[in-house]
PDB file of C-alpha atoms in Angstrom:
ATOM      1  CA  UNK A   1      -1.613   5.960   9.068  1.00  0.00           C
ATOM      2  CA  UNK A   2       1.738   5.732  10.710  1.00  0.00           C
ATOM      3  CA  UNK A   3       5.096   6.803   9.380  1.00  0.00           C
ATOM      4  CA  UNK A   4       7.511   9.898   8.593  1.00  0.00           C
ATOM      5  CA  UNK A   5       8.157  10.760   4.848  1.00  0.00           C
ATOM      6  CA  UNK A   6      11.732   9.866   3.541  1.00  0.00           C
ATOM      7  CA  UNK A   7      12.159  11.029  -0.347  1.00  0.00           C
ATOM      8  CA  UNK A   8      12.399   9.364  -2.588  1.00  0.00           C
ATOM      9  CA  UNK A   9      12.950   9.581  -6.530  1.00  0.00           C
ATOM     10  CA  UNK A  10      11.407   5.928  -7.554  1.00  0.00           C
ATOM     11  CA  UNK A  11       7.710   5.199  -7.414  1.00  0.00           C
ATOM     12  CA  UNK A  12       6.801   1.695  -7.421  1.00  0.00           C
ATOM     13  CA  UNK A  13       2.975   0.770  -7.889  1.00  0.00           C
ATOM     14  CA  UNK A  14       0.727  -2.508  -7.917  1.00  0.00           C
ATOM     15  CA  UNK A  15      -2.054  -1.786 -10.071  1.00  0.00           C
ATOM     16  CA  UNK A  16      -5.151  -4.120  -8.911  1.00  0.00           C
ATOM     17  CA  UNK A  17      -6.237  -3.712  -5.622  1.00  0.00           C
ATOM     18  CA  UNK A  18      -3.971  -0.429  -5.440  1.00  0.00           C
ATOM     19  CA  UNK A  19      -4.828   1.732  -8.405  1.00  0.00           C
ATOM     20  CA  UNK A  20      -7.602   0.223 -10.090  1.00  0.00           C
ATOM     21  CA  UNK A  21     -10.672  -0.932  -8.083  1.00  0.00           C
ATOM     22  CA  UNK A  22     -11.678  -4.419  -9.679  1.00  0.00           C
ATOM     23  CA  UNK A  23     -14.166  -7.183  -9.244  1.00  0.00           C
ATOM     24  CA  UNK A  24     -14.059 -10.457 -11.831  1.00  0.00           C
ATOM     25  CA  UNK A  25     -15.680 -13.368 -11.748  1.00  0.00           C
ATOM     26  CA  UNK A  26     -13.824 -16.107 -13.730  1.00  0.00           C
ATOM     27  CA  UNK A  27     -15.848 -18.781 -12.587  1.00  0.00           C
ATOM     28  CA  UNK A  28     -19.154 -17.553 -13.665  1.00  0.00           C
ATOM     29  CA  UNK A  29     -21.157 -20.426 -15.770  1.00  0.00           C
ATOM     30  CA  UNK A  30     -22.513 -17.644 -18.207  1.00  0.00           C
ATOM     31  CA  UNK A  31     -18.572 -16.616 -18.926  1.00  0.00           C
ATOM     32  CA  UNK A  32     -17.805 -20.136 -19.696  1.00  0.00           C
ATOM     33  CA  UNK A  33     -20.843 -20.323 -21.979  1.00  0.00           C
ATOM     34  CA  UNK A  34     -20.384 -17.555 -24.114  1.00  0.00           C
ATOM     35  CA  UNK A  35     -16.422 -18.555 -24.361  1.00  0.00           C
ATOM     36  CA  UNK A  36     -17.570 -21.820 -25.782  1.00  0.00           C
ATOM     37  CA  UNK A  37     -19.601 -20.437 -28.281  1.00  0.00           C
ATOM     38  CA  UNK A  38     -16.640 -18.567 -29.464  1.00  0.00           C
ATOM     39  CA  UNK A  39     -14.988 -21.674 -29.947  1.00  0.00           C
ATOM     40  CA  UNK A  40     -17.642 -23.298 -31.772  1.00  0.00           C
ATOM     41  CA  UNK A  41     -17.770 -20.103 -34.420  1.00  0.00           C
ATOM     42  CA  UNK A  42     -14.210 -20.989 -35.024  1.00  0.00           C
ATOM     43  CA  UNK A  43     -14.639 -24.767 -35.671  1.00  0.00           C
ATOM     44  CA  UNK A  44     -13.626 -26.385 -32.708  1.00  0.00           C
ATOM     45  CA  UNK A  45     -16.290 -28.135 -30.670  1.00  0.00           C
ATOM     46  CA  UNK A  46     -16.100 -26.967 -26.834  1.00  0.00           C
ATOM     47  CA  UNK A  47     -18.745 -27.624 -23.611  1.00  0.00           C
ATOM     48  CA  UNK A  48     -18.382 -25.188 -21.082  1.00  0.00           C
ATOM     49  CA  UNK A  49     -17.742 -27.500 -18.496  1.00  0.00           C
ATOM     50  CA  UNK A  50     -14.740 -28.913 -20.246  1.00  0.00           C
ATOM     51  CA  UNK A  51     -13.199 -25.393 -21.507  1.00  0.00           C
ATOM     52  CA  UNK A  52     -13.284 -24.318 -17.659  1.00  0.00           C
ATOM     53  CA  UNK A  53     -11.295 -27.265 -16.563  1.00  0.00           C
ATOM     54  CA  UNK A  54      -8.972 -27.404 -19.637  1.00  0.00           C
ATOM     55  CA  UNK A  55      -8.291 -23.831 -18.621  1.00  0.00           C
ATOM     56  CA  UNK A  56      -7.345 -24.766 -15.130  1.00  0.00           C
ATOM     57  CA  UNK A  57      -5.026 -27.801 -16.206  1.00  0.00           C
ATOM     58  CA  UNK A  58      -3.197 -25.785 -18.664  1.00  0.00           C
ATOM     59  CA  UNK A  59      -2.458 -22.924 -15.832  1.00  0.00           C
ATOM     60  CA  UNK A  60      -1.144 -25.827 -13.875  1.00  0.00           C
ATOM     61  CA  UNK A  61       0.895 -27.199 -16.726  1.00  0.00           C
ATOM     62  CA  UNK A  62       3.242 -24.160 -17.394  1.00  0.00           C
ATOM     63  CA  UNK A  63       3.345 -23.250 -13.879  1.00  0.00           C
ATOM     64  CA  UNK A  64       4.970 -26.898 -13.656  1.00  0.00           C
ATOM     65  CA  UNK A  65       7.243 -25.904 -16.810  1.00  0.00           C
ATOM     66  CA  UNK A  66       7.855 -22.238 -16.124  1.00  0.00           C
ATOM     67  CA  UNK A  67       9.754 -20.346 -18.545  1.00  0.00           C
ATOM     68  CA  UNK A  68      12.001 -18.799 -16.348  1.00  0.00           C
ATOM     69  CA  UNK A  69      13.061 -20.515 -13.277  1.00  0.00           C
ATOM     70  CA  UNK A  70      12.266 -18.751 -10.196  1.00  0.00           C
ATOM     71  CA  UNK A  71      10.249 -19.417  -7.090  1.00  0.00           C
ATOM     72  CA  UNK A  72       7.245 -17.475  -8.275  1.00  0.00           C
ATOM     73  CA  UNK A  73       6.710 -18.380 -12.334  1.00  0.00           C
ATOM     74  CA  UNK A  74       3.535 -16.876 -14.327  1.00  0.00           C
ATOM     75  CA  UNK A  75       1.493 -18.281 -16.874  1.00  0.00           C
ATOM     76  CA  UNK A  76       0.518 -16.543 -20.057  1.00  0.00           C
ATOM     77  CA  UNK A  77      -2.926 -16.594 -21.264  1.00  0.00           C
ATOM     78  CA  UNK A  78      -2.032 -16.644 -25.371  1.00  0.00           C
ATOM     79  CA  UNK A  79      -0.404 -19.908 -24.395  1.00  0.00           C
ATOM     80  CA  UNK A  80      -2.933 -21.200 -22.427  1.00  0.00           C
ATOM     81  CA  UNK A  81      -6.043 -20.197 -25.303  1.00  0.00           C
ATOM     82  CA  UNK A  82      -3.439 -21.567 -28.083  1.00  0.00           C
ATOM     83  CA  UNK A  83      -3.115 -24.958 -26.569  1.00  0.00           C
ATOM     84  CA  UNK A  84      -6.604 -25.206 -25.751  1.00  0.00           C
ATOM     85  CA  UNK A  85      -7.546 -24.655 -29.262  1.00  0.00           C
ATOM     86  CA  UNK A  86      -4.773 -26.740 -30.485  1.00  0.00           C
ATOM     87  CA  UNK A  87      -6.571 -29.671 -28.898  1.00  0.00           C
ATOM     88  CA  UNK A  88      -9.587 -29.400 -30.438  1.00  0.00           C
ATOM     89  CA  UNK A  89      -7.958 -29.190 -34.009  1.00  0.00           C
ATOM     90  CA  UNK A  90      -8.168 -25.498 -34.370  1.00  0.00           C
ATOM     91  CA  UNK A  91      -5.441 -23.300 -35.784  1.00  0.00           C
ATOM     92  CA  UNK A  92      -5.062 -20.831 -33.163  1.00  0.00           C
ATOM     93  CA  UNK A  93      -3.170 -17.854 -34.678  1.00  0.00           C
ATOM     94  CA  UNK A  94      -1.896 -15.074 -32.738  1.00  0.00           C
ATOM     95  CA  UNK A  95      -4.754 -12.742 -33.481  1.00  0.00           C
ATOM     96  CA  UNK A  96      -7.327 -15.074 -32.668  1.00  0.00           C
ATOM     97  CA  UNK A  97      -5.673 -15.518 -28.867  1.00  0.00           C
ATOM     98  CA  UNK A  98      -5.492 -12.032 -28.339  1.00  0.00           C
ATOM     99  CA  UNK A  99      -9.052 -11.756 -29.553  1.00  0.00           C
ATOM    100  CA  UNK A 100      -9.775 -15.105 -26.976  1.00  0.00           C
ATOM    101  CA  UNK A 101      -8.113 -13.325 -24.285  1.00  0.00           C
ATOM    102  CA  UNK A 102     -10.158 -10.035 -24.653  1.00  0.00           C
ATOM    103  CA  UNK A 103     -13.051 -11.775 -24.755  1.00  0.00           C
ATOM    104  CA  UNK A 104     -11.951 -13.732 -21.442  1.00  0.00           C
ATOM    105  CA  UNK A 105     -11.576 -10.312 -19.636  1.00  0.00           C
ATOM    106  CA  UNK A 106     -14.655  -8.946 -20.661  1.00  0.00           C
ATOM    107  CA  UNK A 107     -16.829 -11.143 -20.061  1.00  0.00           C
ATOM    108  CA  UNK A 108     -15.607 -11.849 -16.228  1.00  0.00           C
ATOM    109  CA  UNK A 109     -15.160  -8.171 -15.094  1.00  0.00           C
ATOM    110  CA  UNK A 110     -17.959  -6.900 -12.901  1.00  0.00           C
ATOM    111  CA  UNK A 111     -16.430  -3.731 -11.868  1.00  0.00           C
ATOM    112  CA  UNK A 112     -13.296  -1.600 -13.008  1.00  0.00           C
ATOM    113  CA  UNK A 113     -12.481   1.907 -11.967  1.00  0.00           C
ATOM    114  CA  UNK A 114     -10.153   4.500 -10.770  1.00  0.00           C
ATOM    115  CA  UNK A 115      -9.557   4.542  -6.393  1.00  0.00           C
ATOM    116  CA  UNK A 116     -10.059   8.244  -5.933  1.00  0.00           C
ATOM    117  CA  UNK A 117      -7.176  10.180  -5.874  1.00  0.00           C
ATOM    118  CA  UNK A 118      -5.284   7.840  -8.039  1.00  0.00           C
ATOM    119  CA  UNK A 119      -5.122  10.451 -11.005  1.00  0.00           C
ATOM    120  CA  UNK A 120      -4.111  13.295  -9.095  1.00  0.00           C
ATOM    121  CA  UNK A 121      -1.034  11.553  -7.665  1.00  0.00           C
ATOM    122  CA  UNK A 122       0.307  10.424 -10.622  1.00  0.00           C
ATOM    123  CA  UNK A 123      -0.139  13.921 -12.241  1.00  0.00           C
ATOM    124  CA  UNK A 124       1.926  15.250  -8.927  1.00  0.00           C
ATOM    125  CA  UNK A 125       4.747  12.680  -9.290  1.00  0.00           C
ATOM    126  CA  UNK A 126       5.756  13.327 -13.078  1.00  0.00           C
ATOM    127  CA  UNK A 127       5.274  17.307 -12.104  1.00  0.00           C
ATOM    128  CA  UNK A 128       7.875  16.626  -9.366  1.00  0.00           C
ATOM    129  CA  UNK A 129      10.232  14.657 -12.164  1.00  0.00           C
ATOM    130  CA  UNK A 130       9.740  11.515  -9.709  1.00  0.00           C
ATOM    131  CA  UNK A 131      10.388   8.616 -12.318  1.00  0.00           C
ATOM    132  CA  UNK A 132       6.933   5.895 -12.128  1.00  0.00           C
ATOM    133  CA  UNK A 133       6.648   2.362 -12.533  1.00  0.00           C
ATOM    134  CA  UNK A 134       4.045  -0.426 -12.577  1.00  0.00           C
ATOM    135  CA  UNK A 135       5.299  -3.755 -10.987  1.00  0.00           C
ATOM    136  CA  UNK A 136       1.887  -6.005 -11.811  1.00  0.00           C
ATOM    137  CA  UNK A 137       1.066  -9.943 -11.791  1.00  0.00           C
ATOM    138  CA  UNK A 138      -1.502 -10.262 -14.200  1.00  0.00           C
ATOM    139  CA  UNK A 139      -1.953 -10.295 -17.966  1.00  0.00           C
ATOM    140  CA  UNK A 140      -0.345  -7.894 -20.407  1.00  0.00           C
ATOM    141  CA  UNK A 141      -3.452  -7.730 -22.546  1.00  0.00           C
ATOM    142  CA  UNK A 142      -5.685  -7.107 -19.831  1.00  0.00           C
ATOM    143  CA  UNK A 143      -3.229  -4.808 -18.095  1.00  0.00           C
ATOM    144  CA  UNK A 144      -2.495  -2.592 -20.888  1.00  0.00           C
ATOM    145  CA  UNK A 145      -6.038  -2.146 -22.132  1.00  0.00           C
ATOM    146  CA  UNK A 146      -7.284  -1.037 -18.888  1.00  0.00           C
ATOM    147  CA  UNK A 147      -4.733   1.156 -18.092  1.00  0.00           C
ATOM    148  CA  UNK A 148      -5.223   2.919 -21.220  1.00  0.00           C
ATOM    149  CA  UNK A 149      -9.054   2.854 -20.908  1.00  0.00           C
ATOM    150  CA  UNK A 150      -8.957   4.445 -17.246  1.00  0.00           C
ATOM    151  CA  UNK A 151      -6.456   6.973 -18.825  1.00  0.00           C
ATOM    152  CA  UNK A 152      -3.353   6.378 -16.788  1.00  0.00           C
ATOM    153  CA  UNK A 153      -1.019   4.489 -19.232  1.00  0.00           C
ATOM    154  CA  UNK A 154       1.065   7.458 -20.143  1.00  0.00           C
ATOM    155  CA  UNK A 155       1.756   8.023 -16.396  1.00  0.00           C
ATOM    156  CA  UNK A 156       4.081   5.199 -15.774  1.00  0.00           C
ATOM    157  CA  UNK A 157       8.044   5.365 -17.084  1.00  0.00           C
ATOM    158  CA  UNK A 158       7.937   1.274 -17.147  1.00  0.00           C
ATOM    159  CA  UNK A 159       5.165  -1.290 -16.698  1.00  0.00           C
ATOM    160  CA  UNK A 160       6.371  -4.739 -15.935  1.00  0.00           C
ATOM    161  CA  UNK A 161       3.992  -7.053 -16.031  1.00  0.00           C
ATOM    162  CA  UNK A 162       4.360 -10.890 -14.822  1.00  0.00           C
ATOM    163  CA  UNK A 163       2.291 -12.386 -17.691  1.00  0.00           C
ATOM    164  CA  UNK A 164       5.200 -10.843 -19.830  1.00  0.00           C
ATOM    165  CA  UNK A 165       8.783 -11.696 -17.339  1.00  0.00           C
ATOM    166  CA  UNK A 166       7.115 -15.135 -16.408  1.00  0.00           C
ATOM    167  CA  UNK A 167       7.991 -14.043 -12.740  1.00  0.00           C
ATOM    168  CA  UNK A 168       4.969 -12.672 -10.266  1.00  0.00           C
ATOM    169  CA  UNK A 169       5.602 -11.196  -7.028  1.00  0.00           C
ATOM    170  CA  UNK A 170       6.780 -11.362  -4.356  1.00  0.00           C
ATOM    171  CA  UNK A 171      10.015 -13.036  -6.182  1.00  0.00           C
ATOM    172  CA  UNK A 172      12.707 -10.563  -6.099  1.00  0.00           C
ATOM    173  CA  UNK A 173      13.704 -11.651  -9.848  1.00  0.00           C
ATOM    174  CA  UNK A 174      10.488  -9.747 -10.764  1.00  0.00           C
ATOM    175  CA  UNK A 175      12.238  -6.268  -9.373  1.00  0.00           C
ATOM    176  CA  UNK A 176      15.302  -7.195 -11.234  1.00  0.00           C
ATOM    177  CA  UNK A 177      13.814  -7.402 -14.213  1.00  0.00           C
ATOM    178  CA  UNK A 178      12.041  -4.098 -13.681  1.00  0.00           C
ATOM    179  CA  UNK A 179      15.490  -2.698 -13.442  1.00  0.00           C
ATOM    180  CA  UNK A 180      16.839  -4.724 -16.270  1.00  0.00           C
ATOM    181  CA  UNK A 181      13.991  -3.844 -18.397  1.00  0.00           C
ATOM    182  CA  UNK A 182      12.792  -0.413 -17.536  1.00  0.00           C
ATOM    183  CA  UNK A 183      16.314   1.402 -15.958  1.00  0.00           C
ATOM    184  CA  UNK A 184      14.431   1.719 -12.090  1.00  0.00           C
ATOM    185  CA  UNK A 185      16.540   2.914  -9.357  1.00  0.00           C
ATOM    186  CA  UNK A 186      16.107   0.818  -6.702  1.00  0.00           C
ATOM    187  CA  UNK A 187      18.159   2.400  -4.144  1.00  0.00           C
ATOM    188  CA  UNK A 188      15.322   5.343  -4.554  1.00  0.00           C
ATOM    189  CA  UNK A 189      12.496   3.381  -4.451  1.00  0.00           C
ATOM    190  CA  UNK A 190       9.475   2.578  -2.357  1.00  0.00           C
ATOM    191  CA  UNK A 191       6.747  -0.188  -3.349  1.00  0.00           C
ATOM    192  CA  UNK A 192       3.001   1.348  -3.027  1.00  0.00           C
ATOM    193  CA  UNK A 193       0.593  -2.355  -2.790  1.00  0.00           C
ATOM    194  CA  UNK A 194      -2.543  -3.333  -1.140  1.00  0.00           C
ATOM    195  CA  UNK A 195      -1.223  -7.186  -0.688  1.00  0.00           C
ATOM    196  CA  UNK A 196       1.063  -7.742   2.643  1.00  0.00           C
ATOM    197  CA  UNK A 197       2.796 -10.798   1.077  1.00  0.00           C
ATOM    198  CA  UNK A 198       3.039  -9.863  -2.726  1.00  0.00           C
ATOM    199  CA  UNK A 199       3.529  -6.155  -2.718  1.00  0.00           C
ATOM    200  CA  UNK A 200       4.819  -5.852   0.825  1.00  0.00           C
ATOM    201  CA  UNK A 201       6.909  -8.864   1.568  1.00  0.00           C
ATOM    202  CA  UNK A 202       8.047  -8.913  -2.410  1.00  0.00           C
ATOM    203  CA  UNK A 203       9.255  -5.178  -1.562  1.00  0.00           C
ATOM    204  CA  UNK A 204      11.375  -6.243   1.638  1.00  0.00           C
ATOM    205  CA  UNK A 205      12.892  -9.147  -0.679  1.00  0.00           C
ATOM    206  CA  UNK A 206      14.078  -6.288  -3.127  1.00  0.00           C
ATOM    207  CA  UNK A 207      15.781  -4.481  -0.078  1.00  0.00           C
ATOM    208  CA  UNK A 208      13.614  -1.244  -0.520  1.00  0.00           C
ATOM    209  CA  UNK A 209      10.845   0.401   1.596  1.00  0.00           C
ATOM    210  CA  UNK A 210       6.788  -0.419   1.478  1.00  0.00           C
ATOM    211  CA  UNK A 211       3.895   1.243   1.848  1.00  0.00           C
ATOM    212  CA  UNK A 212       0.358  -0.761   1.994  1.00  0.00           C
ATOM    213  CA  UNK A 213      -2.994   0.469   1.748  1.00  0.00           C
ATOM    214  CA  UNK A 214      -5.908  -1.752   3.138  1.00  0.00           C
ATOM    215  CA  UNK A 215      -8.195  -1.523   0.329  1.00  0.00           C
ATOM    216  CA  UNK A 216     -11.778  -3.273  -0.255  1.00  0.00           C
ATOM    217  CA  UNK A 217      -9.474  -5.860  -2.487  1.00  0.00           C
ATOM    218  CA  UNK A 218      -6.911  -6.381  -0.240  1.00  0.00           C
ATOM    219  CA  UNK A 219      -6.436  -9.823   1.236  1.00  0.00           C
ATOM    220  CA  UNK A 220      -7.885 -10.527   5.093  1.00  0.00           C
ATOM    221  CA  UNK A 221      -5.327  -9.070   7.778  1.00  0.00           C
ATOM    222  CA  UNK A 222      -4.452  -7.119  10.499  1.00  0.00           C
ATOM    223  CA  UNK A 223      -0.741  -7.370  10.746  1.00  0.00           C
ATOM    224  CA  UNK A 224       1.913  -5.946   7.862  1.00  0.00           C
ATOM    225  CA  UNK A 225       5.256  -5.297   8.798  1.00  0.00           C
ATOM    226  CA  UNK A 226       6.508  -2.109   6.607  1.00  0.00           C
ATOM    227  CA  UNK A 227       7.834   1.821   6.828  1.00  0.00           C
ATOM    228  CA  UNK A 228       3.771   2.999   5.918  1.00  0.00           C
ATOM    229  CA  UNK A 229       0.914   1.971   6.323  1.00  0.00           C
ATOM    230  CA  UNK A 230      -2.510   2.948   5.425  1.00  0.00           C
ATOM    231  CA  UNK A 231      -5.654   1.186   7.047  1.00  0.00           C
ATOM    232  CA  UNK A 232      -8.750   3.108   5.934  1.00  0.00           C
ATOM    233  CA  UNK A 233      -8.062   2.832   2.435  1.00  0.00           C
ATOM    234  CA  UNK A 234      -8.274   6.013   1.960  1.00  0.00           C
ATOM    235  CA  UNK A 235      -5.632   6.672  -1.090  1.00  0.00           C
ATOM    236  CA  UNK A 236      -5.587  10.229  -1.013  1.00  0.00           C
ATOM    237  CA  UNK A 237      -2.958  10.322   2.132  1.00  0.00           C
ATOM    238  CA  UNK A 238      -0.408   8.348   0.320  1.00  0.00           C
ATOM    239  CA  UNK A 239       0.186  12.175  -0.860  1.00  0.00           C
ATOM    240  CA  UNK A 240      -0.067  13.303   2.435  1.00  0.00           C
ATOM    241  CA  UNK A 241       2.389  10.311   3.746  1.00  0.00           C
ATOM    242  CA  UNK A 242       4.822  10.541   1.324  1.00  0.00           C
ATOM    243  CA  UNK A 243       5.111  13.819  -1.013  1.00  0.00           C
ATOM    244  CA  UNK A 244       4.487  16.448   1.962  1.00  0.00           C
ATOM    245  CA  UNK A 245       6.479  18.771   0.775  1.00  0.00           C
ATOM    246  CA  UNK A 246       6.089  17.820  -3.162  1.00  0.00           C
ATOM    247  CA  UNK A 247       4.349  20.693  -4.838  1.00  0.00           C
ATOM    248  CA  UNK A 248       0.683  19.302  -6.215  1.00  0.00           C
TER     249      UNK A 248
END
């Protein structure tokens, strides 16, 4: 753990890797099979094999066409379960690709819980009136769902999620749309990530401080170059680091 505590009034978070202690396996054959069967109950013939790579090509085909332009574009899952089913002469409507992409998520998670210690820091930021926001690439379906189930939804004054702003980090477009969208104060802030290039380097592109924690998801290194930094992955001193003197 190195660093001295600055304050600050703006509490940036990742959320997988950081928060939330996940495993999924999106390439598992049993995922694919299941998935295919819920194509087949709604009329549109699909082997496993084919849904999988279908999948993959139409990730590849918006990232070509990206909604917004930007040097880190996201995908969105509705579109990608939408077209899918549109080639197979289905009528995809909006509730059946939320339904799709529910059914994606749950059947490729293999663990999902709470780091320790993640509760009790939220709790202490809103008690200090410290405003809290979630900067996330993922899915907005999966990412709101999860955050409600491990009961920390309500904690967070903005969650921007790349699925939703077609922008992932480390693109600094993603942190103005936070502020667009959500009213953060940047010039307050610090980014709190496991990942040295997305959360870390994505935090230096905004202009504002970083601190990483090297958690059992985080990618393999042994360099990062920010303000904090926490290598046992223990996330308990992020209070200690950076809300000494914040009452808890």
């Amino acid at each position: 753990m190195k660093g001295r505590s600055n304050i600050y009034n703006t509490y940036i978070f990742d959320l997988y890797g950081t928060l939330i202690d996940i495993h999924t396996d999106e390439d598992s054959p049993e995922l694919w099979e299941r998935l295919s069967l819920h194509f087949q109950y709604n009329g549109m013939p699909a082997k496993p094999e084919e849904l999988a790579q279908d999948f993959q090509a139409e990730i590849k085909r918006q990232m070509a066409a990206p909604r917004i332009q930007c040097e880190h574009p996201d995908f969105d899952m509705h579109e990608t379960f939408t077209e899918m089913a549109r080639r197979r002469g289905g009528a995809a409507t909006p509730a059946w690709a939320e339904e799709t992409v529910r059914w994606f998520r749950m059947l490729s998670i293999r663990r999902l819980a709470l780091y320790d210690g993640v509760e009790d820091l939220l709790k202490s930021l809103k008690a200090n009136h410290k405003k809290v926001y979630l900067l996330s690439n993922g899915q907005k379906t999966f990412i709101e769902a999860e955050l409600r189930l491990l009961g920390i939804y309500d904690y967070f004054d903005g969650i921007a999620i790349s699925s939703e702003a077609g922008i992932c980090k480390p693109d600094k477009l993603f942190y103005e749309y936070l502020v667009r969208e959500y009213g953060a104060d940047l010039s307050s802030a610090i980014m709190i990530g496991n990942d040295s290039t997305t959360d870390i380097e994505g935090a230096r592109r905004a202009g504002i401080d970083g601190c990483y924690i090297h958690s059992n998801c985080s990618p393999d290194t042994d360099k990062v170059i920010c303000k904090y930094q926490i290598w046992d992955g223990q996330f308990s001193r992020i209070s200690e680091l950076l809300l000494p003197h914040m009452s808890v």
